[in-house]
Coordinates of C-alpha atoms in Angstrom, one line a residue:
Chain A
M1 CA 0.0 0.0 0.0
D2 CA 2.9 2.2 0.7
L3 CA 3.8 1.9 -3.0
L4 CA 0.5 3.3 -4.1
A5 CA 0.5 6.1 -1.5
N6 CA 4.0 7.1 -2.6
L7 CA 3.1 7.1 -6.3
A8 CA -0.1 9.1 -5.5
L9 CA 2.1 11.7 -3.7
G10 CA 4.4 11.7 -6.7
F11 CA 1.6 12.3 -9.2
D12 CA 0.2 15.0 -7.0
V13 CA 3.5 16.9 -7.2
A14 CA 4.2 16.1 -10.9
L15 CA 0.7 17.1 -12.1
T16 CA 0.8 20.7 -10.9
P17 CA 0.6 23.0 -13.9
T18 CA 4.1 24.4 -13.4
N19 CA 5.7 20.9 -13.2
V20 CA 3.8 19.6 -16.2
L21 CA 4.9 22.7 -18.1
Y22 CA 8.6 22.3 -17.2
C23 CA 8.4 18.6 -17.9
F24 CA 7.0 19.5 -21.3
I25 CA 9.8 22.0 -21.9
G26 CA 12.4 19.5 -20.8
V27 CA 11.2 16.6 -23.1
T28 CA 10.8 19.0 -26.0
V29 CA 14.2 20.6 -25.6
G30 CA 15.6 17.1 -25.0
T31 CA 14.1 15.6 -28.2
F32 CA 15.3 18.7 -30.1
I33 CA 18.9 18.3 -29.1
G34 CA 18.7 14.5 -29.3
V35 CA 17.8 14.8 -32.9
L36 CA 20.7 17.2 -33.6
P37 CA 23.9 15.3 -34.2
G38 CA 26.9 16.7 -32.3
V39 CA 25.0 18.2 -29.5
G40 CA 24.8 16.1 -26.3
A41 CA 22.3 16.0 -23.5
M42 CA 25.3 16.7 -21.1
T43 CA 26.0 20.0 -22.8
T44 CA 22.3 21.0 -22.8
V45 CA 21.7 20.1 -19.2
S46 CA 24.8 22.0 -18.1
I47 CA 23.8 25.1 -20.1
L48 CA 20.3 25.0 -18.6
L49 CA 21.2 24.1 -15.1
P50 CA 22.2 27.7 -14.0
L51 CA 18.8 28.9 -15.3
T52 CA 17.0 26.6 -12.9
F53 CA 18.5 28.2 -9.8
G54 CA 15.3 30.2 -9.3
L55 CA 13.0 27.3 -9.6
D56 CA 11.8 24.8 -7.0
P57 CA 14.3 21.9 -6.7
V58 CA 11.7 19.4 -7.9
T59 CA 10.7 21.5 -10.9
A60 CA 14.3 22.0 -11.8
L61 CA 15.0 18.2 -11.6
I62 CA 11.8 17.4 -13.5
M63 CA 12.9 19.6 -16.4
L64 CA 16.6 18.4 -16.4
A65 CA 15.5 14.7 -16.3
G66 CA 13.1 15.4 -19.2
I67 CA 16.0 16.7 -21.3
Y68 CA 17.9 13.5 -20.5
Y69 CA 15.2 11.0 -21.6
G70 CA 13.8 13.3 -24.3
A71 CA 17.3 13.3 -25.8
L72 CA 17.4 9.5 -25.9
Y73 CA 14.1 9.5 -27.7
G74 CA 15.3 12.2 -30.2
G75 CA 18.5 10.3 -30.7
S76 CA 16.6 7.3 -31.9
T77 CA 14.6 9.4 -34.4
A78 CA 17.9 10.6 -35.9
S79 CA 19.2 7.1 -36.0
I80 CA 16.2 5.8 -37.9
L81 CA 15.8 8.6 -40.3
V82 CA 19.4 9.5 -41.3
N83 CA 21.5 6.8 -39.7
L84 CA 23.2 9.4 -37.5
P85 CA 22.9 8.6 -33.8
G86 CA 22.1 11.8 -31.9
T87 CA 23.2 10.1 -28.6
P88 CA 25.6 7.2 -27.9
A89 CA 22.7 5.1 -26.5
S90 CA 20.9 5.4 -29.9
A91 CA 23.8 4.2 -32.0
V92 CA 22.4 0.6 -31.7
V93 CA 19.0 1.7 -33.1
C94 CA 20.8 2.6 -36.3
I95 CA 21.6 -1.0 -37.0
D96 CA 18.0 -2.0 -37.7
G97 CA 16.2 1.3 -37.6
Y98 CA 17.9 2.8 -40.7
P99 CA 17.4 -0.3 -42.9
M100 CA 13.7 -0.1 -41.9
A101 CA 13.6 3.4 -43.1
Q102 CA 15.3 2.4 -46.4
Q103 CA 12.6 -0.2 -46.9
G104 CA 9.9 2.6 -46.4
R105 CA 9.1 1.4 -42.9
A106 CA 10.3 4.6 -41.1
A107 CA 6.9 5.2 -39.6
P108 CA 6.4 1.9 -37.9
A109 CA 10.0 2.1 -36.6
L110 CA 9.3 5.5 -35.1
V111 CA 6.0 4.4 -33.6
I112 CA 7.6 1.3 -32.1
T113 CA 10.4 3.4 -30.5
T114 CA 7.8 5.6 -28.9
I115 CA 5.7 2.7 -27.6
A116 CA 8.8 0.8 -26.4
S117 CA 10.0 3.9 -24.6
F118 CA 6.7 4.4 -23.0
V119 CA 6.3 0.7 -21.9
G120 CA 9.9 0.7 -20.6
A121 CA 9.3 3.9 -18.7
S122 CA 6.0 2.7 -17.2
I123 CA 7.4 -0.6 -15.9
S124 CA 10.6 0.9 -14.6
L125 CA 8.5 3.4 -12.7
F126 CA 7.3 0.5 -10.5
V127 CA 10.8 -0.9 -10.3
I128 CA 12.0 2.5 -8.9
A129 CA 9.0 2.7 -6.5
L130 CA 9.7 -0.8 -5.2
I131 CA 13.5 -0.8 -4.9
S132 CA 14.3 2.7 -3.8
P133 CA 12.8 2.5 -0.3
L134 CA 14.5 -0.9 0.3
L135 CA 17.8 0.4 -0.9
A136 CA 17.5 3.6 1.1
D137 CA 16.6 1.6 4.3
F138 CA 19.7 -0.6 3.8
A139 CA 21.9 2.5 3.2
M140 CA 20.6 4.0 6.4
T141 CA 22.7 1.4 8.3
F142 CA 25.8 2.6 6.5
R143 CA 28.5 4.3 8.5
A144 CA 31.3 6.5 7.2
P145 CA 33.7 3.7 6.2
D146 CA 30.9 1.9 4.3
Y147 CA 30.2 5.1 2.3
F148 CA 33.8 5.6 1.5
S149 CA 34.2 2.1 0.2
M150 CA 30.9 2.3 -1.7
M151 CA 32.1 5.4 -3.5
V152 CA 35.4 3.6 -4.4
V153 CA 33.2 0.8 -6.0
G154 CA 31.0 3.3 -7.7
L155 CA 33.9 5.1 -9.3
L156 CA 35.7 2.0 -10.3
A157 CA 32.5 0.7 -11.8
A158 CA 32.2 3.8 -13.9
A159 CA 35.7 3.3 -15.1
S160 CA 35.3 -0.4 -15.8
V161 CA 32.7 0.1 -18.5
A162 CA 34.8 2.5 -20.5
N163 CA 35.0 1.6 -24.1
K164 CA 38.7 2.5 -24.3
S165 CA 41.3 2.0 -21.8
K166 CA 39.9 1.3 -18.3
L167 CA 43.1 2.3 -16.5
K168 CA 43.0 5.7 -18.3
S169 CA 39.5 6.1 -16.9
V170 CA 40.8 5.5 -13.4
G171 CA 43.3 8.3 -14.1
M172 CA 40.4 10.5 -15.2
I173 CA 38.6 9.8 -11.9
L174 CA 41.7 10.7 -9.9
L175 CA 42.2 13.8 -11.9
G176 CA 38.5 14.7 -11.2
I177 CA 38.9 14.1 -7.5
M178 CA 41.9 16.5 -7.5
I179 CA 40.0 19.2 -9.3
G180 CA 37.2 18.8 -6.7
L181 CA 39.7 19.6 -4.0
V182 CA 40.5 23.1 -5.3
G183 CA 39.4 25.8 -2.8
I184 CA 38.9 26.1 0.9
D185 CA 39.0 22.8 2.8
R186 CA 35.8 22.7 4.8
N187 CA 37.5 21.2 7.8
S188 CA 40.7 23.2 8.3
G189 CA 40.0 26.4 6.4
V190 CA 43.2 25.8 4.4
I191 CA 42.9 27.0 0.8
R192 CA 44.2 24.3 -1.5
Y193 CA 45.4 24.4 -5.1
N194 CA 44.3 28.0 -5.8
F195 CA 47.7 28.9 -7.3
G196 CA 47.3 32.4 -5.9
I197 CA 44.2 33.0 -7.9
H198 CA 41.6 34.7 -5.7
E199 CA 38.6 33.5 -7.7
L200 CA 39.6 29.8 -7.2
M201 CA 39.1 30.2 -3.4
D202 CA 35.5 28.9 -3.6
G203 CA 36.6 26.0 -5.8
I204 CA 35.8 25.1 -9.3
G205 CA 32.1 24.6 -10.0
F206 CA 31.2 21.3 -11.5
I207 CA 28.9 23.0 -14.1
V208 CA 31.9 25.0 -15.4
V209 CA 34.0 21.8 -15.6
A210 CA 31.1 19.9 -17.3
M211 CA 30.6 22.6 -19.9
G212 CA 34.3 22.7 -20.6
I213 CA 35.1 19.0 -20.9
F214 CA 31.8 18.0 -22.4
G215 CA 30.4 21.0 -24.2
I216 CA 33.5 22.8 -25.5
A217 CA 35.7 19.8 -25.9
E218 CA 32.8 18.1 -27.9
V219 CA 32.7 21.1 -30.2
L220 CA 36.5 21.1 -30.7
N221 CA 36.4 17.4 -31.4
N222 CA 33.5 17.6 -33.8
V223 CA 34.3 20.7 -35.7
G224 CA 36.8 19.2 -38.0
S225 CA 35.1 15.8 -38.3
I226 CA 31.4 16.4 -38.8
R227 CA 31.0 17.2 -42.4
D228 CA 27.8 18.8 -43.5
R229 CA 26.6 16.6 -46.3
G230 CA 23.3 16.5 -48.0
T231 CA 21.6 14.0 -45.8
M232 CA 19.2 11.6 -47.4
L233 CA 15.9 11.8 -45.6
H234 CA 13.4 9.1 -45.7
S235 CA 9.8 10.3 -45.9
V236 CA 7.4 9.2 -43.3
K237 CA 4.1 7.9 -44.6
W238 CA 1.4 9.1 -42.3
R239 CA -0.9 6.2 -43.0
Q240 CA 1.7 3.8 -41.5
L241 CA 1.8 5.6 -38.2
L242 CA -0.5 3.0 -36.6
P243 CA 1.6 -0.1 -36.0
T244 CA 0.2 -3.3 -37.5
R245 CA -0.9 -6.1 -35.4
E246 CA 2.0 -8.1 -36.7
D247 CA 4.5 -5.5 -35.5
L248 CA 3.0 -5.5 -32.1
R249 CA 3.0 -9.3 -31.9
A250 CA 6.6 -9.3 -33.0
T251 CA 7.7 -6.7 -30.5
W252 CA 5.9 -7.1 -27.2
R253 CA 8.3 -9.7 -25.9
P254 CA 11.4 -7.9 -27.0
I255 CA 10.1 -4.7 -25.3
L256 CA 9.6 -6.6 -22.1
R257 CA 13.0 -8.2 -22.3
G258 CA 14.6 -4.9 -23.1
T259 CA 12.8 -3.3 -20.1
G260 CA 14.1 -6.0 -17.8
I261 CA 17.7 -5.6 -19.0
G262 CA 17.5 -1.9 -18.9
S263 CA 16.0 -1.7 -15.4
V264 CA 18.7 -3.9 -14.0
L265 CA 21.7 -2.3 -15.8
G266 CA 20.4 1.2 -15.2
A267 CA 20.4 0.7 -11.5
L268 CA 23.9 -0.7 -11.3
P269 CA 26.6 2.0 -10.9
G270 CA 28.7 2.7 -14.0
T271 CA 26.5 1.0 -16.6
G272 CA 23.8 3.3 -17.8
S273 CA 21.7 3.5 -20.9
T274 CA 24.3 3.0 -23.6
L275 CA 25.4 -0.4 -22.3
A276 CA 21.8 -1.4 -21.7
S277 CA 20.7 -0.7 -25.3
F278 CA 23.7 -2.7 -26.7
M279 CA 23.1 -5.6 -24.3
A280 CA 19.3 -5.7 -25.2
Y281 CA 20.2 -5.8 -28.8
S282 CA 22.6 -8.7 -28.5
V283 CA 20.1 -10.6 -26.4
E284 CA 17.4 -10.2 -29.0
K285 CA 19.8 -11.4 -31.7
K286 CA 20.6 -14.5 -29.7
V287 CA 17.0 -15.5 -28.9
A288 CA 15.6 -14.7 -32.4
D289 CA 14.5 -17.6 -34.7
K290 CA 16.3 -16.0 -37.6
P291 CA 19.2 -14.0 -36.3
E292 CA 20.3 -13.2 -39.9
R293 CA 17.3 -10.7 -40.2
F294 CA 19.1 -8.5 -37.7
G295 CA 20.9 -5.6 -39.4
R296 CA 18.4 -5.7 -42.2
G297 CA 15.5 -4.0 -40.6
A298 CA 14.3 -6.3 -37.8
I299 CA 11.7 -4.5 -35.8
E300 CA 12.8 -6.3 -32.6
G301 CA 16.2 -4.7 -33.1
V302 CA 14.6 -1.3 -32.7
A303 CA 12.1 -2.1 -30.0
A304 CA 14.3 -3.9 -27.4
P305 CA 17.2 -1.4 -27.2
E306 CA 14.8 1.5 -27.1
A307 CA 12.9 0.0 -24.2
A308 CA 16.2 -0.8 -22.5
N309 CA 17.7 2.6 -22.8
N310 CA 14.6 4.3 -21.5
S311 CA 14.2 2.1 -18.5
A312 CA 17.9 2.3 -17.8
S313 CA 17.7 6.1 -17.9
Q314 CA 15.1 6.0 -15.2
T315 CA 16.4 3.3 -12.9
A316 CA 19.7 5.1 -13.0
F317 CA 18.1 7.5 -10.6
I318 CA 17.8 4.8 -8.0
P319 CA 21.5 4.8 -6.8
T320 CA 21.8 8.5 -7.5
L321 CA 18.9 9.5 -5.3
T322 CA 19.0 6.8 -2.6
L323 CA 22.7 6.3 -2.1
G324 CA 24.1 9.5 -3.6
I325 CA 26.2 7.4 -6.0
P326 CA 25.8 8.6 -9.6
G327 CA 26.2 5.8 -12.2
D328 CA 27.3 8.0 -15.1
A329 CA 28.2 11.6 -15.9
M330 CA 24.5 12.6 -16.5
M331 CA 23.6 11.3 -13.0
A332 CA 26.6 13.1 -11.6
L333 CA 25.2 16.3 -13.1
M334 CA 21.7 15.5 -11.6
L335 CA 23.4 14.9 -8.2
G336 CA 25.2 18.2 -8.5
A337 CA 21.9 19.9 -9.3
L338 CA 20.5 18.5 -6.1
V339 CA 23.4 19.8 -4.1
I340 CA 23.1 23.3 -5.7
H341 CA 19.5 23.3 -4.6
G342 CA 20.6 22.7 -1.1
I343 CA 19.7 19.0 -0.8
T344 CA 22.3 16.6 0.6
P345 CA 22.3 13.4 -1.4
G346 CA 21.9 10.2 0.4
P347 CA 19.3 7.8 1.8
N348 CA 17.5 10.6 3.6
V349 CA 16.4 12.2 0.3
I350 CA 13.6 9.7 -0.1
Y351 CA 12.2 10.5 3.4
E352 CA 13.1 14.1 4.0
H353 CA 12.3 15.2 0.5
A354 CA 9.6 12.7 -0.3
P355 CA 7.6 15.1 -2.6
L356 CA 10.8 15.7 -4.6
F357 CA 11.7 12.1 -4.9
W358 CA 8.3 10.8 -5.9
G359 CA 7.4 13.9 -7.9
L360 CA 10.5 13.3 -10.0
V361 CA 9.7 9.6 -10.5
A362 CA 6.1 10.3 -11.5
S363 CA 7.2 13.1 -13.8
M364 CA 9.2 10.6 -15.8
W365 CA 6.1 8.7 -16.6
I366 CA 4.2 11.9 -17.5
G367 CA 7.2 13.0 -19.6
N368 CA 7.1 9.7 -21.5
L369 CA 3.4 10.1 -22.0
L370 CA 4.0 13.6 -23.4
L371 CA 6.6 12.2 -25.8
L372 CA 4.1 9.6 -26.9
L373 CA 1.4 12.1 -27.6
L374 CA 3.5 14.9 -29.0
N375 CA 6.2 13.3 -30.9
L376 CA 4.4 11.5 -33.6
P377 CA 2.6 14.6 -34.8
L378 CA 5.9 16.5 -34.5
I379 CA 8.0 14.1 -36.5
G380 CA 7.8 16.3 -39.5
M381 CA 9.4 19.1 -37.5
W382 CA 12.2 16.9 -36.2
V383 CA 13.0 15.9 -39.7
R384 CA 13.4 19.5 -40.7
M385 CA 15.7 20.0 -37.7
L386 CA 18.0 17.4 -39.1
R387 CA 18.8 19.8 -41.9
I388 CA 20.4 22.4 -39.7
P389 CA 24.1 22.3 -40.6
Y390 CA 26.7 21.9 -37.9
R391 CA 28.6 25.0 -39.0
A392 CA 25.5 27.0 -37.9
L393 CA 25.0 25.0 -34.7
F394 CA 28.4 25.0 -33.1
P395 CA 28.9 28.8 -32.9
T396 CA 25.5 28.9 -31.2
I397 CA 26.5 26.3 -28.8
V398 CA 29.7 28.1 -27.9
V399 CA 27.9 31.4 -27.2
L400 CA 25.2 29.6 -25.2
I401 CA 27.8 27.8 -23.1
C402 CA 29.6 31.2 -22.5
I403 CA 26.3 32.8 -21.3
G404 CA 25.4 29.7 -19.3
V405 CA 28.6 29.7 -17.4
F406 CA 28.5 33.4 -16.8
A407 CA 25.0 33.2 -15.5
S408 CA 25.9 30.4 -13.1
G409 CA 28.1 32.7 -11.0
N410 CA 28.0 36.1 -12.6
Q411 CA 31.8 36.0 -13.1
T412 CA 33.7 36.4 -16.4
F413 CA 36.5 34.4 -14.7
D414 CA 34.3 31.3 -15.0
V415 CA 34.2 31.8 -18.7
M416 CA 38.0 31.6 -18.8
V417 CA 37.9 28.4 -16.7
V418 CA 35.5 26.9 -19.3
A419 CA 38.0 27.8 -22.0
F420 CA 40.8 26.1 -20.0
F421 CA 38.7 22.9 -19.4
G422 CA 37.6 22.9 -23.0
L423 CA 41.2 22.7 -24.1
V424 CA 42.1 20.1 -21.4
G425 CA 39.1 18.0 -22.4
Y426 CA 40.0 18.2 -26.0
L427 CA 43.6 17.0 -25.3
L428 CA 42.3 14.2 -23.1
I429 CA 39.8 13.1 -25.8
R430 CA 42.7 13.0 -28.3
F431 CA 44.8 11.0 -25.7
G432 CA 42.0 8.5 -25.9
C433 CA 40.5 9.3 -22.4
E434 CA 36.8 9.5 -21.8
P435 CA 35.6 12.6 -20.0
A436 CA 32.7 11.1 -18.0
P437 CA 34.7 9.5 -15.2
L438 CA 36.4 12.8 -14.5
L439 CA 33.1 14.4 -13.7
L440 CA 32.2 11.6 -11.3
G441 CA 35.4 12.0 -9.5
L442 CA 34.9 15.7 -9.3
I443 CA 31.5 15.3 -7.6
L444 CA 32.4 12.4 -5.3
G445 CA 35.9 13.4 -4.4
P446 CA 35.1 16.0 -1.7
M447 CA 32.5 13.6 -0.2
M448 CA 35.1 10.8 -0.1
E449 CA 37.5 13.0 1.7
Q450 CA 34.8 13.8 4.3
Y451 CA 33.9 10.1 4.8
L452 CA 37.6 9.2 5.0
R453 CA 38.1 11.8 7.7
R454 CA 35.0 10.6 9.6
S455 CA 36.1 7.0 9.4
M456 CA 39.5 7.8 10.8
I457 CA 38.0 9.7 13.7
L458 CA 35.6 6.8 14.3
S459 CA 38.5 4.3 14.4
R460 CA 40.9 6.6 16.2
G461 CA 43.3 6.6 13.3
D462 CA 43.2 2.8 12.6
P463 CA 42.7 2.2 8.8
A464 CA 41.7 -1.4 9.6
I465 CA 38.2 0.0 10.1
F466 CA 37.7 -0.3 6.3
V467 CA 38.0 -4.1 6.5
Q468 CA 36.5 -4.6 10.0
S469 CA 33.1 -3.1 9.0
P470 CA 31.5 -6.0 7.0
I471 CA 29.7 -3.8 4.5
S472 CA 32.8 -1.8 3.8
A473 CA 34.9 -5.0 3.5
V474 CA 32.5 -6.4 0.9
F475 CA 32.7 -3.2 -1.1
L476 CA 36.5 -3.2 -1.0
A477 CA 36.6 -6.8 -2.1
I478 CA 34.5 -5.9 -5.1
A479 CA 36.7 -2.9 -5.7
A480 CA 39.8 -5.1 -5.6
L481 CA 38.3 -7.6 -8.0
M482 CA 37.4 -4.8 -10.4
L483 CA 40.9 -3.4 -10.2
L484 CA 42.5 -6.8 -10.9
Y485 CA 40.1 -7.2 -13.9
M486 CA 41.2 -3.8 -15.2
I487 CA 44.9 -4.6 -14.9
R488 CA 44.4 -7.9 -16.6
D489 CA 42.5 -6.1 -19.3
A490 CA 45.3 -3.7 -19.8
F491 CA 47.8 -6.5 -20.3
R492 CA 45.5 -8.5 -22.5
T493 CA 45.3 -5.7 -25.0
R494 CA 49.1 -5.5 -24.9
Q495 CA 49.5 -9.1 -25.8
G496 CA 46.6 -8.8 -28.3
I497 CA 48.6 -6.6 -30.6
P498 CA 51.4 -9.0 -31.7
G499 CA 48.6 -11.6 -31.9
T500 CA 46.7 -9.7 -34.5
A501 CA 49.9 -9.0 -36.4
E502 CA 50.6 -12.6 -37.1
Chain B
M1 CA 56.4 5.6 -29.0
L2 CA 56.2 9.3 -29.4
R3 CA 53.0 9.0 -31.3
S4 CA 51.3 6.6 -28.9
A5 CA 48.2 8.0 -27.2
D6 CA 48.9 5.9 -24.1
F7 CA 52.4 7.2 -23.7
W8 CA 51.3 10.8 -23.6
T9 CA 48.4 10.1 -21.4
G10 CA 50.8 8.4 -19.0
V11 CA 53.2 11.3 -19.1
A12 CA 50.4 13.8 -18.5
F13 CA 49.0 11.8 -15.6
A14 CA 52.4 11.4 -14.0
L15 CA 53.3 15.1 -14.4
C16 CA 50.0 16.2 -13.0
G17 CA 50.2 13.7 -10.2
G18 CA 53.8 14.6 -9.3
F19 CA 53.1 18.3 -9.4
L20 CA 50.0 18.1 -7.3
F21 CA 51.7 15.8 -4.8
F22 CA 54.5 18.2 -4.5
I23 CA 52.1 21.1 -3.7
A24 CA 50.1 18.9 -1.3
Q25 CA 53.3 18.6 0.9
E26 CA 52.7 22.3 1.8
Y27 CA 49.5 21.3 3.5
S28 CA 49.5 19.7 6.9
M29 CA 49.2 15.9 6.9
G30 CA 47.6 16.0 10.4
T31 CA 47.6 12.8 12.4
P32 CA 45.9 9.5 11.4
Q33 CA 43.2 10.2 13.9
R34 CA 42.6 13.8 12.7
I35 CA 43.7 13.9 9.1
G36 CA 44.9 17.2 7.8
P37 CA 44.2 19.0 4.5
G38 CA 47.3 17.4 2.9
Y39 CA 46.4 13.8 3.7
F40 CA 43.8 13.0 1.0
P41 CA 45.3 15.0 -1.8
S42 CA 48.7 13.5 -1.2
G43 CA 47.2 10.0 -1.4
V44 CA 45.2 10.7 -4.6
S45 CA 48.0 12.5 -6.4
A46 CA 50.5 9.8 -5.5
L47 CA 48.1 7.2 -7.0
L48 CA 47.7 9.4 -10.1
F49 CA 51.5 9.6 -10.5
L50 CA 52.0 5.9 -10.1
L51 CA 49.2 5.2 -12.6
G52 CA 50.7 7.6 -15.1
V53 CA 54.1 5.9 -14.8
F54 CA 52.5 2.5 -15.2
I55 CA 50.5 3.6 -18.3
A56 CA 53.5 5.3 -19.9
G57 CA 55.8 2.3 -19.0
K58 CA 53.4 -0.1 -20.5
S59 CA 53.2 2.0 -23.7
V60 CA 56.9 1.7 -24.2
L61 CA 56.5 -2.1 -24.3
A62 CA 53.4 -1.9 -26.5
P63 CA 52.6 1.5 -27.9
G64 CA 48.9 0.8 -28.5
E65 CA 46.8 3.2 -30.5
K66 CA 48.3 6.2 -32.3
M67 CA 47.3 9.6 -31.1
D68 CA 44.7 11.4 -33.3
P69 CA 46.4 14.6 -34.6
L70 CA 45.2 17.8 -33.0
N71 CA 43.2 20.1 -35.2
P72 CA 44.8 23.6 -34.7
R73 CA 42.0 25.3 -36.4
A74 CA 39.5 24.1 -33.8
L75 CA 41.4 26.2 -31.2
M76 CA 39.7 29.3 -32.6
V77 CA 36.8 28.2 -30.4
I78 CA 39.0 28.7 -27.4
V79 CA 40.0 32.1 -28.7
A80 CA 36.4 33.0 -29.1
I81 CA 35.5 32.0 -25.5
V82 CA 38.4 34.0 -24.1
L83 CA 37.3 37.0 -26.1
F84 CA 33.8 36.6 -24.7
A85 CA 35.2 36.7 -21.1
F86 CA 37.2 39.9 -21.9
L87 CA 34.6 41.8 -23.9
L88 CA 31.3 41.0 -22.1
R89 CA 31.5 43.7 -19.4
S90 CA 32.3 46.6 -21.8
F91 CA 30.7 45.5 -25.0
G92 CA 27.5 44.1 -23.7
L93 CA 25.9 40.8 -24.5
F94 CA 24.6 41.6 -28.0
L95 CA 27.9 42.6 -29.6
T96 CA 30.0 40.1 -27.6
A97 CA 27.8 37.2 -28.7
I98 CA 28.2 38.3 -32.4
I99 CA 32.0 38.5 -32.1
T100 CA 32.2 35.2 -30.2
S101 CA 30.1 33.5 -32.8
V102 CA 32.1 34.9 -35.8
V103 CA 35.4 33.9 -34.2
S104 CA 34.3 30.4 -33.4
S105 CA 33.0 30.0 -37.0
M106 CA 36.6 30.3 -38.1
A107 CA 37.2 26.9 -36.4
S108 CA 35.4 25.3 -39.3
S109 CA 36.9 25.3 -42.8
E110 CA 33.4 25.1 -44.3
G111 CA 31.1 28.0 -45.0
T112 CA 31.8 31.6 -46.0
W113 CA 32.3 34.8 -44.1
K114 CA 28.9 36.0 -45.2
Q115 CA 27.3 32.9 -43.7
A116 CA 29.3 33.2 -40.5
I117 CA 28.2 36.8 -40.0
L118 CA 24.5 35.9 -40.8
I119 CA 24.6 33.1 -38.2
A120 CA 26.3 35.4 -35.7
V121 CA 23.7 38.2 -36.0
A122 CA 21.0 35.6 -35.6
V123 CA 22.7 34.2 -32.5
G124 CA 23.2 37.7 -31.1
V125 CA 19.5 38.6 -31.5
L126 CA 18.4 35.2 -30.2
V127 CA 20.4 35.3 -27.0
T128 CA 19.7 39.0 -26.3
V129 CA 16.0 38.2 -26.5
I130 CA 16.1 35.0 -24.6
F131 CA 18.6 35.8 -21.9
G132 CA 18.2 39.6 -21.7
V133 CA 14.5 40.1 -22.2
L134 CA 12.8 36.9 -21.4
L135 CA 14.9 35.4 -18.6
G136 CA 16.3 38.7 -17.3
V137 CA 19.8 37.4 -16.7
Q138 CA 22.0 40.1 -15.0
I139 CA 24.1 41.1 -18.0
N140 CA 24.4 44.4 -19.7
L141 CA 23.0 43.9 -23.1
W142 CA 24.4 46.9 -24.9
P143 CA 28.0 48.5 -25.0
R144 CA 28.9 50.8 -22.1
W145 CA 29.4 53.7 -24.5
M146 CA 25.9 53.6 -25.8

């Protein structure tokens, strides 16, 4: 019964006109930028975050979350129509979505993505409602050393799913932690790493870093490589917008499987929607009667990943909101938004800020409903958006980022910091490092220092407390296993190179 | 080796780690019971240093992927942002946005000057209306001398 009461409270909050409006703005903006290739949800959320300072925390989060899952939806639209994934999670939708469009079946593909997203969102809503209170209650028993070790696991998990070198991602985490330490130490009042620059006394805001290493670095990386070519657009035939019974029969099971995979992977730290959609795709290919159809326009290959990435994007909020451990860079940004709005992340959020928690959860269902109702009629508009050339887009993004950063603290100094991190982020991308773990380290670093300090006080200076506490010991064992796996992975690739040369 | 992405990553990590560790020694380490402001940064930067040495060392044995060449032209975007920071207070949002947009357009080899200026004026009008008029962000919209 608790479940229903909680959801009722959530819908009460989410259905106020203001929140519905911001939810609508969020999903619309999200779909828009999801459709545009080369503009990420990370950039958009960080530009818009400073503008939410004046809003209610719940309204702000509803809008920012809407951008996130709206972008996933828009990304799939671009994947299907022009074979250009707007977001990494939608890349897998290209494999079968684009062939469908080539065969003149763009409309059913788009409809199925919408339905799959909606079903995924609806089911994962219940997953969130069921699991979050349990997880929060469990986390209530955590003490400082347990939190510290859990954060170590969370960070290593984020690094272990990196596409490129996992060890480099660990380095990015460490770098992020160090950046997070700039400014006054809350405990001793000592100013660290400000290099004599007065403005660095308060530390470096995570929004500024996020806009630099995601927004600007993304532009620097794309500007030479995205060529504006005349894209072939496949027309959408309106009569086909209603899915055939055959399509529905073929997809309901893949949608449910995708939802299951997405819900589980989304809730684990470090995985997120990209991995979920790839995993759902490979599972469908394995269980299919005729796997050779995949890659040639199999509707299951569109439905399952789409359901998976949407449910993952929602269950990703479980660890973020109940444990204070963000699973990916987007969740780190959401966590940062909470902190900016004066809410301390952790298991207390679900109780002390119940309207916020349940309102956000309910809004995600409403947002998906809005996407379902709005997007099909708007497909024509999104198709036109795809024609905007990147050379017109990127100067706009640069200016928006500058204004966004300035607005976040009313300091032109912050704009210089964005330029710096843009350059650093660009170099790191060229070095083959992924920027996401850096942001996670940046957000969790200062918290880890606090928990380390508290643990050492608790144990009177004995570091053995980290293995004496059973919860912490389990986390550290997991962390050690992950680290071993990463080191083995690093050496395997080394040995793999002479192997392929033979 | 000198073109290996791993090698340069390792060197960069080791240099950052070493430098940050060196600075951290100025901060008090405290006692194990009451750790000081130098304790955590020393640990983290030491790890970063060791990891950097490991990655660079490994790349000497197996260079791994080559580094993608940098695109010097793209750096015009950085120039544009720095200009924004310097010009905003005196030039106001409208003009600064136009200048920033034109300068960042130079990062791309595609398109003409005319297009770049057209885009910039559109951006200038757009942000002035959205941020200045609709959202009321605290920025002067017009140059000081006007």
